Amino acid sequence: KAGVTQTPRYLIKTRGQQVTLSCSPISGHRSVSWYQQTPGQGLQFLFEYFSETQRNKGNFPGRFSGRQFSNSRSEMNVSTLELGDSALYLCASRWGESPNTGELFFGEGSRLTVL
Amino acid sequence: GDSVTQMEGPVTLSEEAFLTINCTYTATGYPSLFWYVQYPGEGLQLLLKATKADDKGSNKGFEATYRKETTSFHLEKGSVQVSDSAVYFCALSVETSGSRLTFGEGTQLTVNP
């Protein structure tokens, strides 16, 4: 069974540009969530999608957005990139909706560098 | 708000040494508690979990007990191996939070032969 797949794995952008990251969850998983990992702030929750609906959102500015498609694949977009957006962006999937006593399966992440 | 505090790292041990990584939490309601591990260049993997007080999660020789009275979930292993070198994250979720995990800062463990 394939794991969570994130693309691209590495990318470099300049300030002011925008970026789109993609995540394919494990087959059958309907929930996809996104996390930002940085050395200074650690792991922070961005948002969660279930059945194409955003169910939960972290404390990030509106430049960060996402969506989920009918096949459960998800994308996140960051507009007007800032240097501080440099991070590892992790996608995670799980089967159910709630309560969250189940395991999250993480992808290997997309490492974004903003110059 | 919810928070998780882990012992500061990095931690360096010799092979076969005893490992403890401390984790305490603050949460509204009754959280579920997790330990995730991140090996170099990889995403996070669930190591173990506990969903109610006095539950003990265990996996691959690692153990952690959900202590409601001390709001703690310390990770232990009796004899570490070089292959255990990784970053360990304590995390919690509450029933209404869906996939939202609150993570601790992470503890880098290096095990030397």
PDB file of C-alpha atoms in Angstrom:
ATOM      1  CA  LYS A   1       0.000   0.000   0.000  1.00  0.00           C
ATOM      2  CA  ALA A   2       1.572   3.284  -1.072  1.00  0.00           C
ATOM      3  CA  GLY A   3       2.243   5.852   1.605  1.00  0.00           C
ATOM      4  CA  VAL A   4       1.537   9.557   1.607  1.00  0.00           C
ATOM      5  CA  THR A   5       3.186  11.152  -1.407  1.00  0.00           C
ATOM      6  CA  GLN A   6       4.219  14.788  -1.501  1.00  0.00           C
ATOM      7  CA  THR A   7       5.483  16.728  -4.489  1.00  0.00           C
ATOM      8  CA  PRO A   8       7.762  18.430  -5.104  1.00  0.00           C
ATOM      9  CA  ARG A   9      10.265  17.288  -2.495  1.00  0.00           C
ATOM     10  CA  TYR A  10      12.454  20.360  -2.795  1.00  0.00           C
ATOM     11  CA  LEU A  11      11.884  23.776  -4.258  1.00  0.00           C
ATOM     12  CA  ILE A  12      13.434  27.210  -4.201  1.00  0.00           C
ATOM     13  CA  LYS A  13      11.423  30.393  -4.656  1.00  0.00           C
ATOM     14  CA  THR A  14      12.071  34.103  -4.262  1.00  0.00           C
ATOM     15  CA  ARG A  15      10.217  36.557  -2.055  1.00  0.00           C
ATOM     16  CA  GLY A  16       6.892  37.663  -3.463  1.00  0.00           C
ATOM     17  CA  GLN A  17       6.341  34.533  -5.539  1.00  0.00           C
ATOM     18  CA  GLN A  18       3.677  31.960  -4.824  1.00  0.00           C
ATOM     19  CA  VAL A  19       3.978  28.200  -4.472  1.00  0.00           C
ATOM     20  CA  THR A  20       1.669  25.200  -4.682  1.00  0.00           C
ATOM     21  CA  LEU A  21       2.441  21.934  -2.920  1.00  0.00           C
ATOM     22  CA  SER A  22       0.676  18.667  -3.592  1.00  0.00           C
ATOM     23  CA  CYS A  23      -0.216  15.717  -1.386  1.00  0.00           C
ATOM     24  CA  SER A  24      -1.657  12.331  -2.305  1.00  0.00           C
ATOM     25  CA  PRO A  25      -2.958  10.509   0.775  1.00  0.00           C
ATOM     26  CA  ILE A  26      -2.971   6.804   1.411  1.00  0.00           C
ATOM     27  CA  SER A  27      -5.673   5.123  -0.620  1.00  0.00           C
ATOM     28  CA  GLY A  28      -8.951   5.185   1.284  1.00  0.00           C
ATOM     29  CA  HIS A  29      -7.918   7.984   3.612  1.00  0.00           C
ATOM     30  CA  ARG A  30     -10.324  10.894   3.461  1.00  0.00           C
ATOM     31  CA  SER A  31      -8.672  13.302   5.855  1.00  0.00           C
ATOM     32  CA  VAL A  32      -5.618  15.312   4.864  1.00  0.00           C
ATOM     33  CA  SER A  33      -3.860  17.776   7.131  1.00  0.00           C
ATOM     34  CA  TRP A  34      -0.870  20.037   6.642  1.00  0.00           C
ATOM     35  CA  TYR A  35       1.880  21.028   9.060  1.00  0.00           C
ATOM     36  CA  GLN A  36       4.750  23.478   8.858  1.00  0.00           C
ATOM     37  CA  GLN A  37       8.053  22.464  10.453  1.00  0.00           C
ATOM     38  CA  THR A  38      10.748  25.038  11.178  1.00  0.00           C
ATOM     39  CA  PRO A  39      13.729  25.010  13.559  1.00  0.00           C
ATOM     40  CA  GLY A  40      12.363  27.993  15.460  1.00  0.00           C
ATOM     41  CA  GLN A  41       8.650  27.223  15.724  1.00  0.00           C
ATOM     42  CA  GLY A  42       8.709  23.442  15.510  1.00  0.00           C
ATOM     43  CA  LEU A  43       5.693  21.652  14.090  1.00  0.00           C
ATOM     44  CA  GLN A  44       2.635  23.803  13.617  1.00  0.00           C
ATOM     45  CA  PHE A  45      -0.771  22.804  12.290  1.00  0.00           C
ATOM     46  CA  LEU A  46      -1.898  24.617   9.157  1.00  0.00           C
ATOM     47  CA  PHE A  47      -5.259  23.097   8.234  1.00  0.00           C
ATOM     48  CA  GLU A  48      -7.230  19.894   7.759  1.00  0.00           C
ATOM     49  CA  TYR A  49      -9.538  18.832   4.959  1.00  0.00           C
ATOM     50  CA  PHE A  50     -12.106  16.071   5.007  1.00  0.00           C
ATOM     51  CA  SER A  51     -14.318  15.258   2.033  1.00  0.00           C
ATOM     52  CA  GLU A  52     -13.266  18.469   0.274  1.00  0.00           C
ATOM     53  CA  THR A  53     -14.234  20.657   3.252  1.00  0.00           C
ATOM     54  CA  GLN A  54     -11.841  22.512   5.511  1.00  0.00           C
ATOM     55  CA  ARG A  55     -12.548  21.195   9.002  1.00  0.00           C
ATOM     56  CA  ASN A  56      -9.927  22.937  11.067  1.00  0.00           C
ATOM     57  CA  LYS A  57      -7.477  25.775  10.603  1.00  0.00           C
ATOM     58  CA  GLY A  58      -4.366  26.799  12.461  1.00  0.00           C
ATOM     59  CA  ASN A  59      -3.149  30.264  13.265  1.00  0.00           C
ATOM     60  CA  PHE A  60      -1.579  31.226   9.950  1.00  0.00           C
ATOM     61  CA  PRO A  61      -2.208  34.288   7.772  1.00  0.00           C
ATOM     62  CA  GLY A  62      -4.552  34.195   4.820  1.00  0.00           C
ATOM     63  CA  ARG A  63      -1.584  33.806   2.449  1.00  0.00           C
ATOM     64  CA  PHE A  64      -1.730  30.134   3.351  1.00  0.00           C
ATOM     65  CA  SER A  65      -4.608  28.304   1.740  1.00  0.00           C
ATOM     66  CA  GLY A  66      -5.490  24.814   0.691  1.00  0.00           C
ATOM     67  CA  ARG A  67      -8.043  22.647  -0.971  1.00  0.00           C
ATOM     68  CA  GLN A  68      -8.972  19.026  -1.364  1.00  0.00           C
ATOM     69  CA  PHE A  69     -10.244  17.285  -4.461  1.00  0.00           C
ATOM     70  CA  SER A  70     -12.867  14.585  -4.796  1.00  0.00           C
ATOM     71  CA  ASN A  71     -10.150  11.903  -4.928  1.00  0.00           C
ATOM     72  CA  SER A  72      -8.864  13.181  -1.536  1.00  0.00           C
ATOM     73  CA  ARG A  73      -5.682  14.617  -3.031  1.00  0.00           C
ATOM     74  CA  SER A  74      -4.854  17.968  -1.516  1.00  0.00           C
ATOM     75  CA  GLU A  75      -2.911  21.055  -2.433  1.00  0.00           C
ATOM     76  CA  MET A  76      -1.712  23.923  -0.341  1.00  0.00           C
ATOM     77  CA  ASN A  77      -0.781  27.307  -1.676  1.00  0.00           C
ATOM     78  CA  VAL A  78       1.317  30.067  -0.201  1.00  0.00           C
ATOM     79  CA  SER A  79       1.105  33.444  -1.894  1.00  0.00           C
ATOM     80  CA  THR A  80       3.440  36.423  -1.616  1.00  0.00           C
ATOM     81  CA  LEU A  81       6.225  34.333  -0.131  1.00  0.00           C
ATOM     82  CA  GLU A  82       8.296  35.709   2.732  1.00  0.00           C
ATOM     83  CA  LEU A  83      11.702  34.569   3.940  1.00  0.00           C
ATOM     84  CA  GLY A  84      10.051  33.163   7.061  1.00  0.00           C
ATOM     85  CA  ASP A  85       8.006  30.762   4.971  1.00  0.00           C
ATOM     86  CA  SER A  86      11.113  28.664   4.416  1.00  0.00           C
ATOM     87  CA  ALA A  87      10.215  25.371   6.047  1.00  0.00           C
ATOM     88  CA  LEU A  88       9.469  21.709   5.641  1.00  0.00           C
ATOM     89  CA  TYR A  89       5.770  21.320   4.825  1.00  0.00           C
ATOM     90  CA  LEU A  90       4.387  17.990   5.924  1.00  0.00           C
ATOM     91  CA  CYS A  91       1.172  16.406   4.788  1.00  0.00           C
ATOM     92  CA  ALA A  92      -0.577  13.739   6.832  1.00  0.00           C
ATOM     93  CA  SER A  93      -3.562  11.544   6.128  1.00  0.00           C
ATOM     94  CA  ARG A  94      -5.876   9.357   8.159  1.00  0.00           C
ATOM     95  CA  TRP A  95      -8.945   7.329   7.466  1.00  0.00           C
ATOM     96  CA  GLY A  96     -11.646   8.743   9.676  1.00  0.00           C
ATOM     97  CA  GLU A  97     -13.015  12.104  10.609  1.00  0.00           C
ATOM     98  CA  SER A  98     -13.172  12.198  14.404  1.00  0.00           C
ATOM     99  CA  PRO A  99     -12.433  11.663  17.205  1.00  0.00           C
ATOM    100  CA  ASN A 100      -8.716  11.749  16.660  1.00  0.00           C
ATOM    101  CA  THR A 101      -7.584   8.634  18.429  1.00  0.00           C
ATOM    102  CA  GLY A 102      -6.218   7.233  15.224  1.00  0.00           C
ATOM    103  CA  GLU A 103      -2.829   7.399  13.666  1.00  0.00           C
ATOM    104  CA  LEU A 104      -1.721  10.128  11.305  1.00  0.00           C
ATOM    105  CA  PHE A 105       0.438   8.943   8.417  1.00  0.00           C
ATOM    106  CA  PHE A 106       2.941  11.555   7.327  1.00  0.00           C
ATOM    107  CA  GLY A 107       4.631  12.100   4.003  1.00  0.00           C
ATOM    108  CA  GLU A 108       8.322  12.933   3.693  1.00  0.00           C
ATOM    109  CA  GLY A 109       7.559  16.600   3.192  1.00  0.00           C
ATOM    110  CA  SER A 110       8.220  19.363   0.709  1.00  0.00           C
ATOM    111  CA  ARG A 111      11.195  21.505   1.641  1.00  0.00           C
ATOM    112  CA  LEU A 112      10.647  25.095   0.579  1.00  0.00           C
ATOM    113  CA  THR A 113      13.461  27.612   0.542  1.00  0.00           C
ATOM    114  CA  VAL A 114      12.586  31.261  -0.001  1.00  0.00           C
ATOM    115  CA  LEU A 115      15.443  33.525  -1.123  1.00  0.00           C
TER     116      LEU A 115
ATOM    117  CA  GLY B   1      -4.558  26.716  25.025  1.00  0.00           C
ATOM    118  CA  ASP B   2      -3.173  23.232  24.647  1.00  0.00           C
ATOM    119  CA  SER B   3       0.587  22.816  24.913  1.00  0.00           C
ATOM    120  CA  VAL B   4       3.286  20.157  25.164  1.00  0.00           C
ATOM    121  CA  THR B   5       6.673  20.614  26.807  1.00  0.00           C
ATOM    122  CA  GLN B   6       9.550  18.223  26.164  1.00  0.00           C
ATOM    123  CA  MET B   7      12.904  18.029  27.830  1.00  0.00           C
ATOM    124  CA  GLU B   8      15.507  20.014  26.025  1.00  0.00           C
ATOM    125  CA  GLY B   9      17.944  18.184  23.824  1.00  0.00           C
ATOM    126  CA  PRO B  10      20.014  17.075  22.218  1.00  0.00           C
ATOM    127  CA  VAL B  11      20.498  13.823  24.074  1.00  0.00           C
ATOM    128  CA  THR B  12      23.566  11.686  23.420  1.00  0.00           C
ATOM    129  CA  LEU B  13      23.802   8.153  24.773  1.00  0.00           C
ATOM    130  CA  SER B  14      25.957   5.114  24.331  1.00  0.00           C
ATOM    131  CA  GLU B  15      24.464   1.960  22.900  1.00  0.00           C
ATOM    132  CA  GLU B  16      22.547  -0.121  25.490  1.00  0.00           C
ATOM    133  CA  ALA B  17      22.024   2.881  27.776  1.00  0.00           C
ATOM    134  CA  PHE B  18      18.661   3.652  29.361  1.00  0.00           C
ATOM    135  CA  LEU B  19      16.623   6.391  27.740  1.00  0.00           C
ATOM    136  CA  THR B  20      14.102   8.774  29.257  1.00  0.00           C
ATOM    137  CA  ILE B  21      12.638  11.737  27.402  1.00  0.00           C
ATOM    138  CA  ASN B  22      10.313  13.808  29.555  1.00  0.00           C
ATOM    139  CA  CYS B  23       7.028  15.164  28.274  1.00  0.00           C
ATOM    140  CA  THR B  24       4.376  17.152  30.123  1.00  0.00           C
ATOM    141  CA  TYR B  25       1.213  18.635  28.746  1.00  0.00           C
ATOM    142  CA  THR B  26      -1.539  21.150  29.321  1.00  0.00           C
ATOM    143  CA  ALA B  27      -4.887  20.526  27.709  1.00  0.00           C
ATOM    144  CA  THR B  28      -8.551  21.316  27.989  1.00  0.00           C
ATOM    145  CA  GLY B  29     -10.618  18.195  28.160  1.00  0.00           C
ATOM    146  CA  TYR B  30      -9.236  14.717  27.994  1.00  0.00           C
ATOM    147  CA  PRO B  31      -6.420  14.468  25.461  1.00  0.00           C
ATOM    148  CA  SER B  32      -4.967  11.520  23.622  1.00  0.00           C
ATOM    149  CA  LEU B  33      -1.180  11.400  23.831  1.00  0.00           C
ATOM    150  CA  PHE B  34       1.343  10.316  21.218  1.00  0.00           C
ATOM    151  CA  TRP B  35       5.025   9.888  20.590  1.00  0.00           C
ATOM    152  CA  TYR B  36       6.133  10.353  17.006  1.00  0.00           C
ATOM    153  CA  VAL B  37       9.639   9.740  15.660  1.00  0.00           C
ATOM    154  CA  GLN B  38      11.353  11.415  12.713  1.00  0.00           C
ATOM    155  CA  TYR B  39      14.368   9.713  11.168  1.00  0.00           C
ATOM    156  CA  PRO B  40      16.741  11.840   9.072  1.00  0.00           C
ATOM    157  CA  GLY B  41      15.211  12.894   5.770  1.00  0.00           C
ATOM    158  CA  GLU B  42      11.863  11.301   6.534  1.00  0.00           C
ATOM    159  CA  GLY B  43       8.422  12.307   7.706  1.00  0.00           C
ATOM    160  CA  LEU B  44       7.044  11.522  11.134  1.00  0.00           C
ATOM    161  CA  GLN B  45       6.000   8.036  12.175  1.00  0.00           C
ATOM    162  CA  LEU B  46       3.766   7.138  15.072  1.00  0.00           C
ATOM    163  CA  LEU B  47       5.818   5.344  17.710  1.00  0.00           C
ATOM    164  CA  LEU B  48       3.167   4.781  20.359  1.00  0.00           C
ATOM    165  CA  LYS B  49       0.007   6.270  21.793  1.00  0.00           C
ATOM    166  CA  ALA B  50      -2.276   6.249  24.845  1.00  0.00           C
ATOM    167  CA  THR B  51      -5.847   7.455  24.904  1.00  0.00           C
ATOM    168  CA  LYS B  52      -6.791   7.400  28.588  1.00  0.00           C
ATOM    169  CA  ALA B  53      -5.244   7.734  32.023  1.00  0.00           C
ATOM    170  CA  ASP B  54      -2.917   4.911  33.133  1.00  0.00           C
ATOM    171  CA  ASP B  55      -2.774   3.478  29.609  1.00  0.00           C
ATOM    172  CA  LYS B  56       0.698   2.335  28.621  1.00  0.00           C
ATOM    173  CA  GLY B  57       1.686   2.639  24.999  1.00  0.00           C
ATOM    174  CA  SER B  58       4.521   0.437  23.790  1.00  0.00           C
ATOM    175  CA  ASN B  59       6.320  -0.325  20.545  1.00  0.00           C
ATOM    176  CA  LYS B  60       9.819  -1.445  19.490  1.00  0.00           C
ATOM    177  CA  GLY B  61      10.967  -1.542  23.123  1.00  0.00           C
ATOM    178  CA  PHE B  62       9.762   2.001  23.832  1.00  0.00           C
ATOM    179  CA  GLU B  63       7.129   2.638  26.497  1.00  0.00           C
ATOM    180  CA  ALA B  64       5.181   5.609  27.830  1.00  0.00           C
ATOM    181  CA  THR B  65       2.450   5.761  30.476  1.00  0.00           C
ATOM    182  CA  TYR B  66      -0.348   8.346  30.454  1.00  0.00           C
ATOM    183  CA  ARG B  67      -0.181   9.968  33.918  1.00  0.00           C
ATOM    184  CA  LYS B  68      -3.156  12.252  34.447  1.00  0.00           C
ATOM    185  CA  GLU B  69      -2.151  13.245  37.971  1.00  0.00           C
ATOM    186  CA  THR B  70       1.205  14.594  36.802  1.00  0.00           C
ATOM    187  CA  THR B  71       0.056  15.483  33.263  1.00  0.00           C
ATOM    188  CA  SER B  72       3.002  13.552  31.877  1.00  0.00           C
ATOM    189  CA  PHE B  73       3.804  11.020  29.157  1.00  0.00           C
ATOM    190  CA  HIS B  74       7.504  10.264  29.494  1.00  0.00           C
ATOM    191  CA  LEU B  75       9.158   8.070  26.858  1.00  0.00           C
ATOM    192  CA  GLU B  76      11.474   5.282  28.062  1.00  0.00           C
ATOM    193  CA  LYS B  77      13.561   2.514  26.560  1.00  0.00           C
ATOM    194  CA  GLY B  78      15.680   0.122  28.528  1.00  0.00           C
ATOM    195  CA  SER B  79      18.487  -0.334  26.014  1.00  0.00           C
ATOM    196  CA  VAL B  80      18.917   2.002  23.063  1.00  0.00           C
ATOM    197  CA  GLN B  81      20.512   1.093  19.760  1.00  0.00           C
ATOM    198  CA  VAL B  82      22.345   3.175  17.170  1.00  0.00           C
ATOM    199  CA  SER B  83      19.305   2.786  14.932  1.00  0.00           C
ATOM    200  CA  ASP B  84      17.185   4.679  17.505  1.00  0.00           C
ATOM    201  CA  SER B  85      18.993   7.911  16.615  1.00  0.00           C
ATOM    202  CA  ALA B  86      16.240  10.279  15.508  1.00  0.00           C
ATOM    203  CA  VAL B  87      14.114  13.206  16.656  1.00  0.00           C
ATOM    204  CA  TYR B  88      11.294  12.295  19.034  1.00  0.00           C
ATOM    205  CA  PHE B  89       8.131  14.379  19.332  1.00  0.00           C
ATOM    206  CA  CYS B  90       5.526  14.226  22.062  1.00  0.00           C
ATOM    207  CA  ALA B  91       2.070  15.311  20.911  1.00  0.00           C
ATOM    208  CA  LEU B  92      -1.522  15.548  22.028  1.00  0.00           C
ATOM    209  CA  SER B  93      -4.915  15.848  20.473  1.00  0.00           C
ATOM    210  CA  VAL B  94      -8.307  16.543  21.951  1.00  0.00           C
ATOM    211  CA  GLU B  95     -11.508  14.988  20.734  1.00  0.00           C
ATOM    212  CA  THR B  96     -12.775  18.094  19.000  1.00  0.00           C
ATOM    213  CA  SER B  97      -9.520  18.833  17.185  1.00  0.00           C
ATOM    214  CA  GLY B  98      -9.709  16.325  14.354  1.00  0.00           C
ATOM    215  CA  SER B  99      -6.254  15.852  12.880  1.00  0.00           C
ATOM    216  CA  ARG B 100      -4.850  18.811  14.771  1.00  0.00           C
ATOM    217  CA  LEU B 101      -1.932  17.613  16.839  1.00  0.00           C
ATOM    218  CA  THR B 102      -0.124  19.901  19.258  1.00  0.00           C
ATOM    219  CA  PHE B 103       3.538  18.950  19.238  1.00  0.00           C
ATOM    220  CA  GLY B 104       6.367  19.474  21.648  1.00  0.00           C
ATOM    221  CA  GLU B 105       9.635  20.960  20.513  1.00  0.00           C
ATOM    222  CA  GLY B 106      11.228  17.642  19.646  1.00  0.00           C
ATOM    223  CA  THR B 107      14.240  15.942  21.232  1.00  0.00           C
ATOM    224  CA  GLN B 108      17.200  14.950  19.096  1.00  0.00           C
ATOM    225  CA  LEU B 109      18.597  11.597  20.231  1.00  0.00           C
ATOM    226  CA  THR B 110      22.013  10.396  19.104  1.00  0.00           C
ATOM    227  CA  VAL B 111      23.159   6.928  20.093  1.00  0.00           C
ATOM    228  CA  ASN B 112      26.863   6.187  19.717  1.00  0.00           C
ATOM    229  CA  PRO B 113      28.236   2.651  19.297  1.00  0.00           C
TER     230      PRO B 113
END
